[in-house]
Amino acid sequence: MSGYTIQSEGSKICVVMVGLPARGKSLIAQKIVRYLSWLSIPAKCFNVGNYRRLAAAHPTAEFFDINNPEGERLRRQAAEAAISDLFRWLEEENGMIAILDATNTTKARRDWILEICRRHDIEPMFVESWCDDEDLIMQNIMDVKTTSPDYIGQDPESAALDFRNRIRNYEKIYETIVETDITYVKLINVGSQVIINRIQSYLESRIVYYLMNLHIKPRCIWLSRHGESIFNLEGKIGGDSDLSSRGREYARQLPRLTRMSVGDRPLTVWTSTLKRTQQTAKYLPYRQLTWKALDELDAGQCDSLTYEDIESRYPEDFAARDENKYEYRYPGGESYRDVVIRLEPIIMELERQENIMIVTHQAVLRCIYAYFMNVPQDRSPWMEVPLHTLIKLEPKAYGTEVTTIKADIPAVSTYREKGQSSKKKH
């Protein structure tokens, strides 16, 4: 089931990335997929480089020279294979938004893709990342040389030199988008300026809205649940209880844990409106903002009950939630899907910001973590997010790096596995 009623004729989109290497195209493509998938809109990225690596796993810059006919043949072959799989997914597997992640730097290449798309009755949406910010380009080069599959096991400095030579080969033939008769978004220095042309559908407008909030500067997000609460000790869900003595100790130690990971970087802390998150963030020496959207999942008439109480009083609801935890809505309360919808403004603001720390609740952290890690909906409500643990997320071009820092402070486990009786430890 989709969170948005959009699966109608003509709603399928092929997003075509455009731009020189080291302009953040793959990061942007992956972010679009994560965002749409998080909103229950089927999206998938088809990276031409992955297809090309089947024939040329670790090519040098000469492979990308326009005067290298064998390199040109293999790159064209990879693009054809990616496009073939892309349309198979759209047409046979109920895909909605497919992203072709490649340089597509010439008008001739884009015209070829445009013609193929129109044969399939799909109007492509081109997304160009144009960048002349040398600091940003250099950071992307540093990122690529350490994370790109093309340079696995290679000396970092040699990889950086080769990658710069690859960029120069593409610069010789690069033609920025200037046509007025196609649908496109041009991102100038990712976030400084956005040019849009012929945006015609709801889904295209959603993608544009998302892209307008993006930047690709290096940054980290830190996530922490509130410290152990009185309700945690009592096995109750929801409510607005105070921290336990161990939870208060976590709050006192959190500044030290945070400094160990953050260093001297500027940081802003976001909390929910509930006491346990604000008490946990009390000693953090950073600017703090409170968000109602970060409040815990509303358990409705089950608020302040234990799982034993719920299983005893509402056995059908207890079983229904186990059956489909993402969609299940507490009577008078919320489902995980509802939480995702109210978190969308939080995600947009997160994408606009740089270093942010979020102190919030188990269900909310599961939804935020699922966004950054592209965790499927059927798994996200069952992820274990322990108390007294700081999670660092660092978005990269080819994925998000995760670091976990545990405080040496005991805490009750609030985790309950699927199908586990309420009478067992939760």
Short mmCIF file of C-alpha atoms in Angstrom, two decimals:
data_model
loop_
_atom_site.label_atom_id
_atom_site.label_comp_id
_atom_site.label_asym_id
_atom_site.label_seq_id
_atom_site.Cartn_x
_atom_site.Cartn_y
_atom_site.Cartn_z
CA MET A 1 0.00 0.00 0.00
CA SER A 2 1.31 3.46 -0.86
CA GLY A 3 1.22 6.35 1.57
CA TYR A 4 0.33 8.58 -1.36
CA THR A 5 -2.42 7.77 -3.89
CA ILE A 6 -0.33 8.21 -7.01
CA GLN A 7 -0.26 4.93 -8.88
CA SER A 8 -2.12 6.08 -11.96
CA GLU A 9 -1.49 6.07 -15.70
CA GLY A 10 1.42 8.26 -16.73
CA SER A 11 2.83 8.55 -13.20
CA LYS A 12 6.01 6.56 -13.90
CA ILE A 13 9.16 8.66 -14.18
CA CYS A 14 12.68 8.06 -15.43
CA VAL A 15 15.05 10.45 -13.66
CA VAL A 16 18.25 10.92 -15.67
CA MET A 17 21.28 12.22 -13.79
CA VAL A 18 23.62 14.62 -15.63
CA GLY A 19 27.00 16.07 -14.70
CA LEU A 20 30.74 15.67 -14.47
CA PRO A 21 32.28 13.19 -12.02
CA ALA A 22 32.72 14.42 -8.41
CA ARG A 23 29.57 16.55 -8.56
CA GLY A 24 27.58 14.42 -6.12
CA LYS A 25 25.33 12.72 -8.69
CA SER A 26 25.41 9.28 -7.08
CA LEU A 27 24.79 10.74 -3.63
CA ILE A 28 21.84 12.75 -4.95
CA ALA A 29 20.46 9.70 -6.81
CA GLN A 30 20.69 7.54 -3.69
CA LYS A 31 19.06 10.26 -1.60
CA ILE A 32 16.11 10.49 -4.02
CA VAL A 33 15.62 6.70 -3.85
CA ARG A 34 15.82 6.70 -0.05
CA TYR A 35 13.34 9.56 0.27
CA LEU A 36 10.77 8.10 -2.12
CA SER A 37 11.09 4.56 -0.73
CA TRP A 38 10.65 5.95 2.79
CA LEU A 39 7.38 7.51 1.60
CA SER A 40 6.25 4.14 0.15
CA ILE A 41 6.83 5.22 -3.46
CA PRO A 42 8.64 2.40 -5.34
CA ALA A 43 11.97 3.82 -6.52
CA LYS A 44 15.20 2.24 -7.71
CA CYS A 45 18.58 3.49 -8.93
CA PHE A 46 20.35 1.99 -11.95
CA ASN A 47 24.01 2.99 -11.76
CA VAL A 48 25.69 2.63 -15.17
CA GLY A 49 29.08 2.37 -13.47
CA ASN A 50 28.00 -0.88 -11.82
CA TYR A 51 27.17 -2.35 -15.25
CA ARG A 52 30.42 -1.04 -16.72
CA ARG A 53 32.43 -2.64 -13.89
CA LEU A 54 31.25 -6.06 -15.06
CA ALA A 55 33.47 -5.57 -18.13
CA ALA A 56 36.04 -3.13 -16.71
CA ALA A 57 36.31 -3.31 -12.93
CA HIS A 58 39.20 -0.89 -12.33
CA PRO A 59 39.69 1.23 -15.45
CA THR A 60 42.22 4.05 -15.67
CA ALA A 61 41.36 7.54 -16.88
CA GLU A 62 42.27 6.57 -20.47
CA PHE A 63 39.24 4.27 -20.54
CA PHE A 64 37.05 7.40 -20.43
CA ASP A 65 38.87 9.26 -23.19
CA ILE A 66 36.57 10.08 -26.13
CA ASN A 67 39.36 8.91 -28.45
CA ASN A 68 39.31 5.41 -26.94
CA PRO A 69 36.85 3.46 -29.15
CA GLU A 70 36.94 0.31 -27.00
CA GLY A 71 36.21 2.30 -23.87
CA GLU A 72 33.38 4.10 -25.67
CA ARG A 73 31.93 0.77 -26.84
CA LEU A 74 31.97 -0.74 -23.35
CA ARG A 75 30.47 2.37 -21.78
CA ARG A 76 27.68 2.45 -24.37
CA GLN A 77 27.07 -1.27 -23.77
CA ALA A 78 26.81 -0.64 -20.01
CA ALA A 79 24.34 2.20 -20.55
CA GLU A 80 22.19 0.02 -22.82
CA ALA A 81 22.12 -2.79 -20.23
CA ALA A 82 21.20 -0.38 -17.43
CA ILE A 83 18.41 1.21 -19.49
CA SER A 84 17.07 -2.22 -20.47
CA ASP A 85 16.88 -3.30 -16.81
CA LEU A 86 15.42 0.07 -15.84
CA PHE A 87 12.45 -0.23 -18.20
CA ARG A 88 11.94 -3.89 -17.33
CA TRP A 89 11.63 -2.84 -13.69
CA LEU A 90 9.23 0.00 -14.50
CA GLU A 91 7.03 -2.08 -16.78
CA GLU A 92 7.13 -5.57 -15.28
CA GLU A 93 7.79 -5.03 -11.57
CA ASN A 94 5.42 -2.13 -10.83
CA GLY A 95 8.23 0.36 -10.39
CA MET A 96 7.27 4.02 -10.18
CA ILE A 97 10.44 6.10 -10.30
CA ALA A 98 13.67 4.78 -11.85
CA ILE A 99 16.91 6.74 -11.71
CA LEU A 100 19.60 6.39 -14.38
CA ASP A 101 22.80 7.34 -12.56
CA ALA A 102 25.53 8.23 -15.07
CA THR A 103 27.36 11.30 -16.39
CA ASN A 104 25.20 11.74 -19.54
CA THR A 105 27.35 14.78 -20.30
CA THR A 106 26.59 15.28 -24.00
CA LYS A 107 23.42 16.43 -25.72
CA ALA A 108 23.71 13.47 -28.10
CA ARG A 109 23.68 10.98 -25.19
CA ARG A 110 20.70 12.74 -23.60
CA ASP A 111 18.82 12.83 -26.92
CA TRP A 112 19.38 9.07 -27.25
CA ILE A 113 17.95 8.48 -23.76
CA LEU A 114 15.07 10.87 -24.48
CA GLU A 115 14.15 8.95 -27.63
CA ILE A 116 14.20 5.59 -25.79
CA CYS A 117 12.05 6.97 -22.97
CA ARG A 118 9.46 8.35 -25.38
CA ARG A 119 9.29 4.99 -27.16
CA HIS A 120 8.21 3.62 -23.76
CA ASP A 121 5.70 6.48 -23.31
CA ILE A 122 7.69 7.95 -20.44
CA GLU A 123 8.84 11.56 -20.36
CA PRO A 124 12.26 11.66 -18.66
CA MET A 125 13.18 14.17 -15.98
CA PHE A 126 16.82 15.26 -16.20
CA VAL A 127 18.62 16.25 -12.99
CA GLU A 128 21.92 18.04 -13.61
CA SER A 129 24.43 18.77 -10.86
CA TRP A 130 26.57 21.66 -12.07
CA CYS A 131 29.39 22.63 -9.75
CA ASP A 132 32.45 24.90 -9.85
CA ASP A 133 32.97 25.08 -6.08
CA GLU A 134 36.55 23.78 -5.81
CA ASP A 135 36.28 22.95 -2.11
CA LEU A 136 33.17 20.85 -2.75
CA ILE A 137 34.72 19.15 -5.78
CA MET A 138 37.89 18.34 -3.83
CA GLN A 139 35.85 16.89 -0.95
CA ASN A 140 33.95 14.70 -3.43
CA ILE A 141 37.23 13.54 -4.98
CA MET A 142 38.52 12.61 -1.52
CA ASP A 143 35.28 10.75 -0.81
CA VAL A 144 35.27 8.90 -4.14
CA LYS A 145 38.89 7.76 -3.92
CA THR A 146 38.18 6.06 -0.59
CA THR A 147 34.67 4.68 -1.27
CA SER A 148 34.33 4.11 -5.04
CA PRO A 149 34.43 0.47 -6.19
CA ASP A 150 36.68 1.66 -9.05
CA TYR A 151 39.55 2.32 -6.63
CA ILE A 152 39.28 -0.48 -4.09
CA GLY A 153 42.72 -1.50 -2.84
CA GLN A 154 44.52 1.29 -4.69
CA ASP A 155 46.85 3.92 -3.28
CA PRO A 156 44.62 6.90 -2.34
CA GLU A 157 46.89 9.53 -3.90
CA SER A 158 47.22 7.57 -7.17
CA ALA A 159 43.45 7.10 -7.18
CA ALA A 160 42.87 10.83 -6.69
CA LEU A 161 45.25 11.70 -9.56
CA ASP A 162 43.63 9.18 -11.90
CA PHE A 163 40.16 10.43 -10.96
CA ARG A 164 41.14 14.02 -11.75
CA ASN A 165 42.36 12.86 -15.17
CA ARG A 166 39.02 11.08 -15.68
CA ILE A 167 37.23 14.36 -14.91
CA ARG A 168 39.38 16.19 -17.49
CA ASN A 169 38.36 13.68 -20.16
CA TYR A 170 34.70 14.36 -19.43
CA GLU A 171 35.28 18.14 -19.33
CA LYS A 172 36.39 18.00 -22.99
CA ILE A 173 32.90 16.92 -24.11
CA TYR A 174 30.62 18.29 -21.37
CA GLU A 175 27.53 20.14 -22.60
CA THR A 176 25.30 21.59 -19.90
CA ILE A 177 21.52 21.45 -20.40
CA VAL A 178 20.19 24.51 -22.22
CA GLU A 179 17.14 23.08 -24.03
CA THR A 180 13.75 24.53 -23.14
CA ASP A 181 11.57 21.69 -24.46
CA ILE A 182 12.52 19.03 -21.88
CA THR A 183 11.80 18.52 -18.18
CA TYR A 184 14.84 19.22 -16.05
CA VAL A 185 16.21 20.46 -12.75
CA LYS A 186 19.65 22.05 -12.67
CA LEU A 187 21.34 22.24 -9.27
CA ILE A 188 24.03 24.93 -9.20
CA ASN A 189 26.66 24.15 -6.55
CA VAL A 190 24.04 21.92 -4.90
CA GLY A 191 21.79 24.29 -3.01
CA SER A 192 23.11 27.69 -4.12
CA GLN A 193 20.71 27.95 -7.04
CA VAL A 194 18.05 25.68 -8.55
CA ILE A 195 16.74 26.05 -12.12
CA ILE A 196 13.59 24.12 -13.03
CA ASN A 197 11.98 23.70 -16.43
CA ARG A 198 8.68 22.09 -17.51
CA ILE A 199 7.84 20.32 -14.26
CA GLN A 200 4.51 18.74 -15.15
CA SER A 201 3.41 16.17 -12.59
CA TYR A 202 2.85 15.76 -8.87
CA LEU A 203 5.71 13.31 -8.47
CA GLU A 204 8.10 15.54 -10.41
CA SER A 205 7.18 18.41 -8.12
CA ARG A 206 7.84 16.23 -5.04
CA ILE A 207 11.30 15.38 -6.36
CA VAL A 208 12.00 19.07 -7.08
CA TYR A 209 10.87 20.04 -3.57
CA TYR A 210 13.22 17.46 -2.10
CA LEU A 211 16.16 18.49 -4.32
CA MET A 212 15.72 22.13 -3.30
CA ASN A 213 16.46 21.12 0.29
CA LEU A 214 19.62 19.12 -0.44
CA HIS A 215 23.26 19.86 0.03
CA ILE A 216 26.18 17.44 -0.32
CA LYS A 217 28.64 19.06 2.06
CA PRO A 218 30.26 16.61 4.51
CA ARG A 219 28.23 16.33 7.71
CA CYS A 220 27.10 13.89 10.39
CA ILE A 221 23.89 13.17 12.25
CA TRP A 222 23.93 11.81 15.79
CA LEU A 223 20.94 9.91 17.18
CA SER A 224 20.16 8.99 20.75
CA ARG A 225 17.12 7.76 22.60
CA HIS A 226 16.31 9.54 25.82
CA GLY A 227 17.88 8.06 28.94
CA GLU A 228 16.10 5.25 30.75
CA SER A 229 12.74 6.51 32.08
CA ILE A 230 10.51 5.51 34.98
CA PHE A 231 8.03 4.10 32.44
CA ASN A 232 10.83 2.03 30.86
CA LEU A 233 11.49 0.45 34.25
CA GLU A 234 7.79 -0.23 34.72
CA GLY A 235 7.40 -1.70 31.21
CA LYS A 236 4.87 0.98 30.20
CA ILE A 237 4.68 2.56 26.74
CA GLY A 238 4.12 6.21 25.86
CA GLY A 239 3.42 8.69 28.61
CA ASP A 240 5.55 11.63 29.72
CA SER A 241 7.53 10.20 32.61
CA ASP A 242 10.76 11.47 34.12
CA LEU A 243 14.14 9.78 33.76
CA SER A 244 15.20 7.06 36.16
CA SER A 245 18.38 7.49 38.21
CA ARG A 246 20.32 5.59 35.51
CA GLY A 247 18.70 7.77 32.84
CA ARG A 248 19.84 10.89 34.68
CA GLU A 249 23.36 9.47 34.83
CA TYR A 250 23.27 8.95 31.04
CA ALA A 251 22.25 12.60 30.65
CA ARG A 252 25.28 13.65 32.71
CA GLN A 253 27.63 11.47 30.64
CA LEU A 254 26.14 12.34 27.23
CA PRO A 255 28.19 15.59 26.81
CA ARG A 256 31.42 13.60 27.20
CA LEU A 257 30.29 10.90 24.74
CA THR A 258 29.19 13.58 22.30
CA ARG A 259 32.47 15.51 22.47
CA MET A 260 34.40 12.28 21.82
CA SER A 261 32.54 11.89 18.52
CA VAL A 262 31.77 15.48 17.49
CA GLY A 263 35.06 17.11 18.43
CA ASP A 264 35.01 20.87 17.96
CA ARG A 265 32.45 20.87 15.13
CA PRO A 266 29.42 23.14 15.55
CA LEU A 267 26.31 21.16 16.54
CA THR A 268 22.60 21.76 17.07
CA VAL A 269 20.53 19.46 19.28
CA TRP A 270 16.89 18.62 18.51
CA THR A 271 14.58 17.09 21.11
CA SER A 272 10.89 16.23 21.35
CA THR A 273 8.49 18.15 23.59
CA LEU A 274 8.42 15.30 26.13
CA LYS A 275 10.25 15.59 29.46
CA ARG A 276 12.48 12.54 29.09
CA THR A 277 14.22 13.86 25.96
CA GLN A 278 14.66 17.36 27.37
CA GLN A 279 16.03 15.96 30.63
CA THR A 280 18.47 13.82 28.61
CA ALA A 281 19.73 16.83 26.63
CA LYS A 282 19.87 19.07 29.70
CA TYR A 283 23.67 19.12 30.03
CA LEU A 284 24.58 19.27 26.34
CA PRO A 285 26.42 22.60 25.73
CA TYR A 286 24.91 23.24 22.31
CA ARG A 287 22.03 25.21 20.83
CA GLN A 288 18.80 23.24 21.30
CA LEU A 289 15.49 23.17 19.43
CA THR A 290 12.27 21.41 20.42
CA TRP A 291 10.09 19.70 17.79
CA LYS A 292 6.57 18.39 18.38
CA ALA A 293 7.09 16.17 15.32
CA LEU A 294 9.78 14.26 17.26
CA ASP A 295 7.33 13.11 19.96
CA GLU A 296 6.97 9.36 20.44
CA LEU A 297 4.44 7.32 18.44
CA ASP A 298 1.01 7.99 19.97
CA ALA A 299 -0.29 4.76 21.50
CA GLY A 300 -3.84 6.12 21.80
CA GLN A 301 -5.95 4.18 24.28
CA CYS A 302 -2.94 1.94 25.00
CA ASP A 303 -0.83 4.86 26.24
CA SER A 304 0.75 4.24 29.66
CA LEU A 305 -0.09 0.52 29.54
CA THR A 306 2.34 -2.39 29.66
CA TYR A 307 2.44 -4.94 26.85
CA GLU A 308 0.91 -7.42 29.28
CA ASP A 309 -2.00 -5.01 29.81
CA ILE A 310 -2.47 -4.60 26.04
CA GLU A 311 -2.36 -8.34 25.35
CA SER A 312 -4.87 -8.95 28.14
CA ARG A 313 -7.31 -6.11 27.36
CA TYR A 314 -6.93 -5.92 23.57
CA PRO A 315 -5.73 -9.36 22.37
CA GLU A 316 -6.87 -8.77 18.77
CA ASP A 317 -4.98 -5.46 18.60
CA PHE A 318 -1.89 -7.06 20.13
CA ALA A 319 -1.94 -9.77 17.45
CA ALA A 320 -2.75 -7.32 14.63
CA ARG A 321 0.21 -5.13 15.52
CA ASP A 322 2.54 -8.12 15.38
CA GLU A 323 1.11 -9.08 11.99
CA ASN A 324 1.78 -5.70 10.36
CA LYS A 325 3.52 -3.36 12.76
CA TYR A 326 4.24 -0.67 10.16
CA GLU A 327 0.58 -0.21 9.15
CA TYR A 328 -1.09 -1.00 12.49
CA ARG A 329 -2.62 2.07 14.13
CA TYR A 330 -3.33 2.08 17.85
CA PRO A 331 -7.03 2.86 18.55
CA GLY A 332 -7.09 6.65 18.87
CA GLY A 333 -3.36 6.77 18.15
CA GLU A 334 -0.79 6.38 15.39
CA SER A 335 0.92 3.82 13.17
CA TYR A 336 4.55 3.83 12.04
CA ARG A 337 3.30 5.10 8.68
CA ASP A 338 1.66 8.05 10.46
CA VAL A 339 4.97 8.81 12.19
CA VAL A 340 6.81 8.79 8.85
CA ILE A 341 4.34 11.28 7.39
CA ARG A 342 4.70 13.69 10.31
CA LEU A 343 8.50 13.29 10.19
CA GLU A 344 8.76 14.43 6.56
CA PRO A 345 9.34 18.11 7.54
CA ILE A 346 12.03 16.90 9.96
CA ILE A 347 13.77 15.00 7.15
CA MET A 348 13.58 18.06 4.88
CA GLU A 349 15.11 20.26 7.56
CA LEU A 350 17.76 17.61 8.30
CA GLU A 351 18.78 17.66 4.64
CA ARG A 352 19.16 21.45 4.79
CA GLN A 353 21.32 21.41 7.91
CA GLU A 354 24.87 20.25 8.59
CA ASN A 355 25.72 18.63 11.97
CA ILE A 356 22.62 17.74 13.98
CA MET A 357 22.05 15.61 17.08
CA ILE A 358 18.55 14.23 17.69
CA VAL A 359 17.49 13.07 21.14
CA THR A 360 14.12 11.39 20.78
CA HIS A 361 12.19 8.12 21.13
CA GLN A 362 12.45 4.50 19.96
CA ALA A 363 9.79 4.51 17.21
CA VAL A 364 10.86 7.93 15.91
CA LEU A 365 14.53 6.93 15.80
CA ARG A 366 13.61 3.75 13.94
CA CYS A 367 11.88 5.84 11.26
CA ILE A 368 14.77 8.33 10.96
CA TYR A 369 17.38 5.56 10.89
CA ALA A 370 15.34 3.72 8.23
CA TYR A 371 15.42 6.84 6.05
CA PHE A 372 19.21 7.18 6.16
CA MET A 373 19.91 3.45 5.88
CA ASN A 374 17.13 2.61 3.37
CA VAL A 375 15.65 -0.02 5.70
CA PRO A 376 12.49 -1.68 4.27
CA GLN A 377 9.18 -0.83 5.95
CA ASP A 378 8.52 -4.37 7.12
CA ARG A 379 11.83 -4.37 9.02
CA SER A 380 12.09 -0.82 10.37
CA PRO A 381 9.55 -1.22 13.23
CA TRP A 382 11.45 -4.27 14.49
CA MET A 383 14.93 -2.72 14.64
CA GLU A 384 16.56 -2.75 18.04
CA VAL A 385 17.54 0.73 19.23
CA PRO A 386 19.05 0.28 22.71
CA LEU A 387 18.98 2.86 25.47
CA HIS A 388 22.14 4.71 26.52
CA THR A 389 23.68 4.48 23.04
CA LEU A 390 24.85 7.25 20.71
CA ILE A 391 24.60 6.49 16.97
CA LYS A 392 26.64 8.47 14.43
CA LEU A 393 25.50 8.52 10.79
CA GLU A 394 27.85 9.86 8.11
CA PRO A 395 26.27 10.03 4.61
CA LYS A 396 28.71 9.16 1.80
CA ALA A 397 28.39 8.86 -1.98
CA TYR A 398 28.06 5.07 -1.86
CA GLY A 399 26.20 4.62 1.43
CA THR A 400 25.96 5.86 5.02
CA GLU A 401 28.62 4.93 7.56
CA VAL A 402 27.36 4.00 11.04
CA THR A 403 29.31 4.26 14.29
CA THR A 404 27.82 3.20 17.65
CA ILE A 405 29.07 4.51 20.99
CA LYS A 406 27.67 2.79 24.07
CA ALA A 407 27.66 4.45 27.48
CA ASP A 408 28.81 2.24 30.34
CA ILE A 409 25.49 2.66 32.13
CA PRO A 410 23.07 -0.28 32.47
CA ALA A 411 19.52 0.13 31.19
CA VAL A 412 16.45 -2.03 30.86
CA SER A 413 15.79 -3.51 27.41
CA THR A 414 12.54 -2.25 25.87
CA TYR A 415 12.88 -4.46 22.78
CA ARG A 416 10.20 -7.05 22.02
CA GLU A 417 10.72 -9.43 19.11
CA LYS A 418 7.97 -10.20 16.63
CA GLY A 419 5.74 -12.95 17.98
CA GLN A 420 7.25 -12.71 21.46
CA SER A 421 4.80 -13.08 24.31
CA SER A 422 4.28 -9.96 26.39
CA LYS A 423 5.04 -12.04 29.46
CA LYS A 424 8.66 -12.41 28.38
CA LYS A 425 11.25 -9.68 28.80
CA HIS A 426 10.52 -6.76 26.53
#
